Short mmCIF file of C-alpha atoms and ligand atoms in Angstrom, two decimals:
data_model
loop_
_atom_site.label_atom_id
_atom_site.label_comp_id
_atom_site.label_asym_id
_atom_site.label_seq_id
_atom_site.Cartn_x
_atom_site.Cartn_y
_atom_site.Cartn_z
CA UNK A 1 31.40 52.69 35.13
CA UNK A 2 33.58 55.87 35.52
CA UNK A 3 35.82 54.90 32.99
CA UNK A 4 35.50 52.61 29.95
CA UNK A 5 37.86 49.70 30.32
CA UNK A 6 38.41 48.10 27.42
CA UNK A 7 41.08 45.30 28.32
CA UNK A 8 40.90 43.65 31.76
CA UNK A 9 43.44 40.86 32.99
CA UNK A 10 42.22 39.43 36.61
CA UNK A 11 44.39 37.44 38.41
CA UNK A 12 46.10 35.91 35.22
CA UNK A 13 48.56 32.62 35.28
CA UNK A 14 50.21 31.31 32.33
CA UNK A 15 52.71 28.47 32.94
CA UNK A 16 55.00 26.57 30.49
CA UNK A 17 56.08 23.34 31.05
CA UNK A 18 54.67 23.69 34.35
CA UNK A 19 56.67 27.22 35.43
CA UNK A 20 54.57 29.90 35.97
CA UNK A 21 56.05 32.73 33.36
CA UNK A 22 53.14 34.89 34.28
CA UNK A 23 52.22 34.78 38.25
CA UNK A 24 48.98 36.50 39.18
CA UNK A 25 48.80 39.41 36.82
CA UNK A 26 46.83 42.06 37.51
CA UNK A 27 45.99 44.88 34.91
CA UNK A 28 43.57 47.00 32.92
CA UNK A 29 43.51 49.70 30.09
CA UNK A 30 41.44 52.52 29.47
CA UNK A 31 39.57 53.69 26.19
CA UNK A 32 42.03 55.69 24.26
CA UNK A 33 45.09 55.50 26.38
CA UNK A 34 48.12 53.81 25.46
CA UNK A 35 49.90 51.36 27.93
CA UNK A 36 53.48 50.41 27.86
CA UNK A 37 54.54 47.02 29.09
CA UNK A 38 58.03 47.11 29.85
CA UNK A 39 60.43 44.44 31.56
CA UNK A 40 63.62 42.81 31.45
CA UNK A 41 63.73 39.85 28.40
CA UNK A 42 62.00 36.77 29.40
CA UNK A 43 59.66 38.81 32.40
CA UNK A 44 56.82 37.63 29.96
CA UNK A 45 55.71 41.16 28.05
CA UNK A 46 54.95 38.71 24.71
CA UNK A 47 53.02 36.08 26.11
CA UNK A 48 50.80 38.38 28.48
CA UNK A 49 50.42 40.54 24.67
CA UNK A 50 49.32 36.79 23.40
CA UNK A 51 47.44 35.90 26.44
CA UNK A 52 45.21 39.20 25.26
CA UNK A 53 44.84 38.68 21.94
CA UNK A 54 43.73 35.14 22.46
CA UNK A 55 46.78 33.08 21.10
CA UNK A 56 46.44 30.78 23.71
CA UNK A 57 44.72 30.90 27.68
CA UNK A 58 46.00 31.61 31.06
CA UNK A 59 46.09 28.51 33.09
CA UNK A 60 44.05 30.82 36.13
CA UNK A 61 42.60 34.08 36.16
CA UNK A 62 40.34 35.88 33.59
CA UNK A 63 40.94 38.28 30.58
CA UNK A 64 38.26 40.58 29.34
CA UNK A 65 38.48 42.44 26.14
CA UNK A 66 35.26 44.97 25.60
CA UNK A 67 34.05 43.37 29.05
CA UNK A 68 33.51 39.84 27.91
CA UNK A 69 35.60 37.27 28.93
CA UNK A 70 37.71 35.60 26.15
CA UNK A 71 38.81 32.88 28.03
CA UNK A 72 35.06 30.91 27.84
CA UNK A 73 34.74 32.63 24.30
CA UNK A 74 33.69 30.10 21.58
CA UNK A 75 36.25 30.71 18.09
CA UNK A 76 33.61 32.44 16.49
CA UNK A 77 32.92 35.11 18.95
CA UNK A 78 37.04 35.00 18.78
CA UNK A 79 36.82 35.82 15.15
CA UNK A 80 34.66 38.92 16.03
CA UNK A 81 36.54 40.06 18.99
CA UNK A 82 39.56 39.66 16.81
CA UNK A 83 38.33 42.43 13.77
CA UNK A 84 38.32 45.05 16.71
CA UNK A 85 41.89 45.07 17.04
CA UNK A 86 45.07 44.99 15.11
CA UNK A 87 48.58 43.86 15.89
CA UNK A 88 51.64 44.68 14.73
CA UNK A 89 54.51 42.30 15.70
CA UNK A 90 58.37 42.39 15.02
CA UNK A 91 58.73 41.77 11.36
CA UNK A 92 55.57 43.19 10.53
CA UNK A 93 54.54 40.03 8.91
CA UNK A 94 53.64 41.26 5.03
CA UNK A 95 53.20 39.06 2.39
CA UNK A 96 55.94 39.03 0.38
CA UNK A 97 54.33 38.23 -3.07
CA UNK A 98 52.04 40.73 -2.66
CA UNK A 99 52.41 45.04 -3.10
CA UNK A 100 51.53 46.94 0.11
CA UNK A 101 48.07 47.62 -1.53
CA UNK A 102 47.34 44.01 -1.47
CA UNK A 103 48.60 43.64 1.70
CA UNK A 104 46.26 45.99 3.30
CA UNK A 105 43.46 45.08 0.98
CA UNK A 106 43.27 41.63 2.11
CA UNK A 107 42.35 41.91 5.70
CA UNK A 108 39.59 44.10 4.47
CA UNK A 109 38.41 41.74 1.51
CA UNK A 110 38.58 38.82 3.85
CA UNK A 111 36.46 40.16 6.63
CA UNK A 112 34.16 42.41 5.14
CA UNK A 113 31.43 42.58 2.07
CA UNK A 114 32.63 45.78 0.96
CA UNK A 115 32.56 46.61 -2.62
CA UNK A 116 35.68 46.88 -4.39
CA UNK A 117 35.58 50.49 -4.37
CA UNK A 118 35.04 51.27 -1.12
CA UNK A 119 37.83 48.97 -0.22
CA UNK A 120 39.87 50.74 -2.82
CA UNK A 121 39.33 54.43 -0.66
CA UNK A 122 40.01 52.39 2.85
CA UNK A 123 43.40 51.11 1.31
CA UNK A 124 44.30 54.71 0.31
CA UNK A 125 43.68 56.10 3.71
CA UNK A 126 45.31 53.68 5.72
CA UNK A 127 48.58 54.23 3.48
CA UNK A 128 48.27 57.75 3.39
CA UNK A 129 47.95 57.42 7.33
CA UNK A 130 51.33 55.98 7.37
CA UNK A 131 53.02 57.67 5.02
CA UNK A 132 53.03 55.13 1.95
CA UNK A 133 50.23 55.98 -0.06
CA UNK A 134 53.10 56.81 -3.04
CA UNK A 135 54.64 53.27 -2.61
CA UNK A 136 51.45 50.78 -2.62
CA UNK A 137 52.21 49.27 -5.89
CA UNK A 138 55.73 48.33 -4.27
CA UNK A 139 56.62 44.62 -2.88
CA UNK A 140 57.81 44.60 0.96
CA UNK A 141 61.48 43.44 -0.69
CA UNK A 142 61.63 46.89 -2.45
CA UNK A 143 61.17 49.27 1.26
CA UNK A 144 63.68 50.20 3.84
CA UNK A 145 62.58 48.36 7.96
CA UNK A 146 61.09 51.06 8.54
CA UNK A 147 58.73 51.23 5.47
CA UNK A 148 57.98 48.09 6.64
CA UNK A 149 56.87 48.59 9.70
CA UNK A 150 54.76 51.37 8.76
CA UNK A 151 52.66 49.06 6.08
CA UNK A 152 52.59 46.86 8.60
CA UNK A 153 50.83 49.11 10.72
CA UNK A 154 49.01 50.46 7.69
CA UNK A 155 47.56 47.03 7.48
CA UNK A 156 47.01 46.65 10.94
CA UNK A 157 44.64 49.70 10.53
CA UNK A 158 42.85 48.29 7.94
CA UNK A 159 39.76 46.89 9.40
CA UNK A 160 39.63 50.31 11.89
CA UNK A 161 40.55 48.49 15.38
CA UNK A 162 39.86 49.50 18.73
CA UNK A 163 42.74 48.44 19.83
CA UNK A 164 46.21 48.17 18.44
CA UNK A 165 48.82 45.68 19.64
CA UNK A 166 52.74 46.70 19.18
CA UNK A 167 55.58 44.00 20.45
CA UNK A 168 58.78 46.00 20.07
CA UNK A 169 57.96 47.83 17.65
CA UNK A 170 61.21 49.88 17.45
CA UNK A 171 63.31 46.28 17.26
CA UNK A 172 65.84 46.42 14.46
CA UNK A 173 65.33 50.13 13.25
CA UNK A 174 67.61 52.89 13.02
CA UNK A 175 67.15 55.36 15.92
CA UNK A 176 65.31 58.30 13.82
CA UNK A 177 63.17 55.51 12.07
CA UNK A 178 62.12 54.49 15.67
CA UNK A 179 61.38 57.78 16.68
CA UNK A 180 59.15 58.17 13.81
CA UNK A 181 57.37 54.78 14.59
CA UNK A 182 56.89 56.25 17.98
CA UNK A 183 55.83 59.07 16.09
CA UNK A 184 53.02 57.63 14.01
CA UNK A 185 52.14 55.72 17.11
CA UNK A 186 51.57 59.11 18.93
CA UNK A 187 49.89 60.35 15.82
CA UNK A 188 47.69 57.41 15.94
CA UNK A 189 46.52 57.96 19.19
CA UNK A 190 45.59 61.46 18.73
CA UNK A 191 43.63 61.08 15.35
CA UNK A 192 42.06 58.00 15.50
CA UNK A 193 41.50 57.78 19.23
CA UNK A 194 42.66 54.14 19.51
CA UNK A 195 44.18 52.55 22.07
CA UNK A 196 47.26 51.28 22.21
CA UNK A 197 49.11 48.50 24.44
CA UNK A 198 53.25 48.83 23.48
CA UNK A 199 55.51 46.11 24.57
CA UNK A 200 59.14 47.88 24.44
CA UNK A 201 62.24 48.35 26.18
CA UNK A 202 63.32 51.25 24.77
CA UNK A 203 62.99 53.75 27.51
CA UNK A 204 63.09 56.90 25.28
CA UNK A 205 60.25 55.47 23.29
CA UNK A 206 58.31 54.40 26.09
CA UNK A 207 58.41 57.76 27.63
CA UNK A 208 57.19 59.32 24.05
CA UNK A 209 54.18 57.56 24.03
CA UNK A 210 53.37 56.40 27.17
CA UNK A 211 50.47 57.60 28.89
CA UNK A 212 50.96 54.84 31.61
CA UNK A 213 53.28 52.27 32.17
CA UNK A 214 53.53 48.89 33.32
CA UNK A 215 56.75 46.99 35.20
CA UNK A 216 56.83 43.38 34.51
CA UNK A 217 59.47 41.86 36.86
CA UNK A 218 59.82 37.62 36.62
CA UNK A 219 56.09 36.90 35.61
CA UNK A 220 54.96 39.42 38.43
CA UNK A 221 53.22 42.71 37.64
CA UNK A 222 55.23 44.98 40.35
CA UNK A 223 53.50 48.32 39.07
CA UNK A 224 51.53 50.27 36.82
CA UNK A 225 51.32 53.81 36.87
CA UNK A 226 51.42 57.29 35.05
CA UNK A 227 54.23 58.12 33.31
CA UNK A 228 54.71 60.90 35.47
CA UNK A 229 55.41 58.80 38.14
CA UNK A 230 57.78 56.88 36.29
CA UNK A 231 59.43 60.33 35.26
CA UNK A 232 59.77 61.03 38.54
CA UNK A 233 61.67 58.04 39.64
CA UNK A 234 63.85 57.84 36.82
CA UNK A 235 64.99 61.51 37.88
CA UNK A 236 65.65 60.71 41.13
CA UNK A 237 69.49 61.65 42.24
CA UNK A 238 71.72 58.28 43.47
CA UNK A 239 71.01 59.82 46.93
CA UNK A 240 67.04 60.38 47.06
CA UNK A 241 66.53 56.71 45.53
CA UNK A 242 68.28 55.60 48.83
CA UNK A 243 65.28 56.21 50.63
CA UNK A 244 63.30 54.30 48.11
CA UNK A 245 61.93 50.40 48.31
CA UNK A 246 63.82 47.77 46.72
CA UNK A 247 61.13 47.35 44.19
CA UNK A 248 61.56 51.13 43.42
CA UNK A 249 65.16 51.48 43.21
CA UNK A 250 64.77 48.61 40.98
CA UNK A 251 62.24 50.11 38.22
CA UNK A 252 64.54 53.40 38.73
CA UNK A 253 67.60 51.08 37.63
CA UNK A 254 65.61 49.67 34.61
CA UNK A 255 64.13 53.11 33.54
CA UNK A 256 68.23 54.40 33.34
CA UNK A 257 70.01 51.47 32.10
CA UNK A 258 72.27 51.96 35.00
CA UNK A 259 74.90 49.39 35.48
CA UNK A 260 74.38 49.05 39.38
CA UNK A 261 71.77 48.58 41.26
CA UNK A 262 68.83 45.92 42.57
CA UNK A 263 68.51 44.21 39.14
CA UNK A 264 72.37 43.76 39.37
CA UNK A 265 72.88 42.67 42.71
CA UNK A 266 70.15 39.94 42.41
CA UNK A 267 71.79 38.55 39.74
CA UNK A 268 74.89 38.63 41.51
CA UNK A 269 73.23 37.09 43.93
CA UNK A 270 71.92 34.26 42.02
CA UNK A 271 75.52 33.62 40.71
CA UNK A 272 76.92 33.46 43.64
CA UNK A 273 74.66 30.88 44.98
CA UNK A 274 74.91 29.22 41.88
CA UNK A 275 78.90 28.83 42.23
CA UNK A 276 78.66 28.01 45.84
CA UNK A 277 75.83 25.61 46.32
CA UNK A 278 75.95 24.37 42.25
CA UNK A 279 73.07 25.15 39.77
CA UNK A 280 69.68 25.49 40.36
CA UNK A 281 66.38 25.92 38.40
CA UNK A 282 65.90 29.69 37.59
CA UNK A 283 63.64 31.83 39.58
CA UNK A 284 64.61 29.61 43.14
CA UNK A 285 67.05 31.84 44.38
CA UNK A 286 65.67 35.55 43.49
CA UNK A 287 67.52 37.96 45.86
CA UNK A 288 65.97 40.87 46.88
CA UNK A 289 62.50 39.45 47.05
CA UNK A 290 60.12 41.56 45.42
CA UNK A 291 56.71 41.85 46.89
CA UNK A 292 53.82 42.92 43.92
CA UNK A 293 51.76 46.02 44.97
CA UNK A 294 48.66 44.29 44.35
N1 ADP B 1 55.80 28.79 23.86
C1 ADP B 1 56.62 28.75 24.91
N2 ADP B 1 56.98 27.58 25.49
C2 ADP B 1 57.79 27.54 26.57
N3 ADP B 1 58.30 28.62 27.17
C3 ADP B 1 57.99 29.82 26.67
C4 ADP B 1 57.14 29.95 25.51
N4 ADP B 1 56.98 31.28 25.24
C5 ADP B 1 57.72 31.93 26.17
N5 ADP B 1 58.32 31.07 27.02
C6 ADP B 1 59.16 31.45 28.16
O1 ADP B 1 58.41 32.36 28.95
C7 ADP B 1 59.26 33.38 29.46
C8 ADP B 1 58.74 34.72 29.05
O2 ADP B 1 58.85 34.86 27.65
P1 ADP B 1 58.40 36.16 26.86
O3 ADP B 1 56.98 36.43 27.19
O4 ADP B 1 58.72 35.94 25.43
O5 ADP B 1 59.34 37.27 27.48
P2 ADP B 1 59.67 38.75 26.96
O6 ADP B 1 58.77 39.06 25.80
O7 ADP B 1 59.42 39.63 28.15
O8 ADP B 1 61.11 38.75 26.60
C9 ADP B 1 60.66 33.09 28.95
O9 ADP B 1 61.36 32.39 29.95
C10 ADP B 1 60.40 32.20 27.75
O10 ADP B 1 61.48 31.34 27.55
MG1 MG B 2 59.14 39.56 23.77
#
């Protein structure tokens, strides 16, 4: 193989309650690069993250991780898959009865046989790696959001992942503490070599770190591609997107934030058939029709 692949989703279906929030997803991530996953809310960015990490499995379809399947994995070849990456979600989940040391300490005490201190050097780095090292003895109610997110990371790191998971990781911070997240992210990449998969809809951060992206529309993958490409659309004038595909003019209109466009008009759309034929289950009217690429 050309390039090592180290995630791989095939084909994927989740449904809930039997509506299909992911529909045929198609997508795979390179060694070392780090993939944004962006979308409107509810086009399913945090339950294709889950679907990878192996919080629950896609009703069709297959996800590799490492190029084994997790979806016929037994729970302890889970467990293993599951020391090779880290995740940082929302709140960044610490303990609260514990200092950051402990928090990053535990992963590591938990999974490994390492003596005490050894562990003690691998807590040290992973908080100097984030910026923290001089505020391990504190308790997460004594840091700022941001501090937060940053042990979180830190303890993300701590058992050295392949792989690092981020769900909005800017939510709730401060622009300049997000832009030091995205930051650290960046910094991440470059010293550690890891790869990273970013759920986010912050466009300025995405564009930071991405080095490709991918557009989640309604459950349907409708592209993934460099983020020069994206660039590229995003800087298109009013006049050159006119030449452009629906599905284009449509990223372009969710890479700018811009009032009008696609995204607008099928909602529009949707209301209007909503006030003139009465209510219907989401997702039956969807005006324009978007076709997926692949
Ligand atoms: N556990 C669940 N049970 C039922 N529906 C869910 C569940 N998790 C997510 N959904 C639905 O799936 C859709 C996608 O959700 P989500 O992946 O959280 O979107 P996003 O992260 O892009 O905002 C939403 O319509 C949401 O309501
Ligand atoms: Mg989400």
């Amino acid at each position: 193989m050309a390039e090592d692949i180290v995630i791989s989703c095939t084909d994927v279906v989740k449904r809930f309650d039997g509506r299909a929030v992911l529909d045929g997803i198609n997508l795979q991530v390179k060694r070392g690069e780090t993939m944004i996953i962006m979308g409107g809310s509810g086009s399913g960015k945090s339950t294709l993250l889950r679907l990878i990490i192996g919080s629950f499995a896609p009703e069709a379809g297959d996800i590799q991780l490492f190029g084994k399947s997790i979806c016929s994995m037994g729970e302890e070849a889970m467990d293993s898959v599951r020391t090779r990456f880290g995740i940082l979600f929302q709140s960044g989940a610490l303990f609260n009865s514990m200092t950051l040391y402990e928090n990053v300490a535990l992963p590591i005490r938990e999974h490994t046989d390492l003596d005490a201190n050894i562990i003690d050097i691998q807590v040290k780095i992973k908080l100097e790696l984030v910026g923290l090292l001089e505020h391990a003895d504190k308790y997460p109610a004594q840091i700022s959001g941001g501090m937060k997110k940053r042990a979180g990371l830190a303890r993300a790191l701590a058992l050295d992942p392949e792989i690092l998971f981020y769900d909005e990781p800017s939510a709730g911070l401060d622009p300049v503490t997000s832009a030091q997240i995205d930051q650290l992210i960046l910094d991440l990449t470059r010293k550690l070599g890891v790869t990273s998969v970013v759920v986010t809809h912050e466009m300025d951060s995405a564009f930071t770190i991405a080095d490709r992206m991918a557009m989640l529309d309604k459950g349907r993958m409708i592209k993934v591609e460099t983020r020069e490409w994206y660039d590229e659309l995003r800087k298109l004038s009013h006049d050159e997107a006119a030449g452009r595909s629906v599905q284009d003019r449509l990223i372009r209109q969710f890479l700018r934030g811009d009032a009008e466009g696609p995204i607008t008009d099928r909602k529009d759309h949707t209301l209007l058939e909503r006030t003139l034929l009465g209510d219907k289950p989401d997702g039956v009217s969807t005006m324009p029709s978007l076709t997926p690429t692949r």
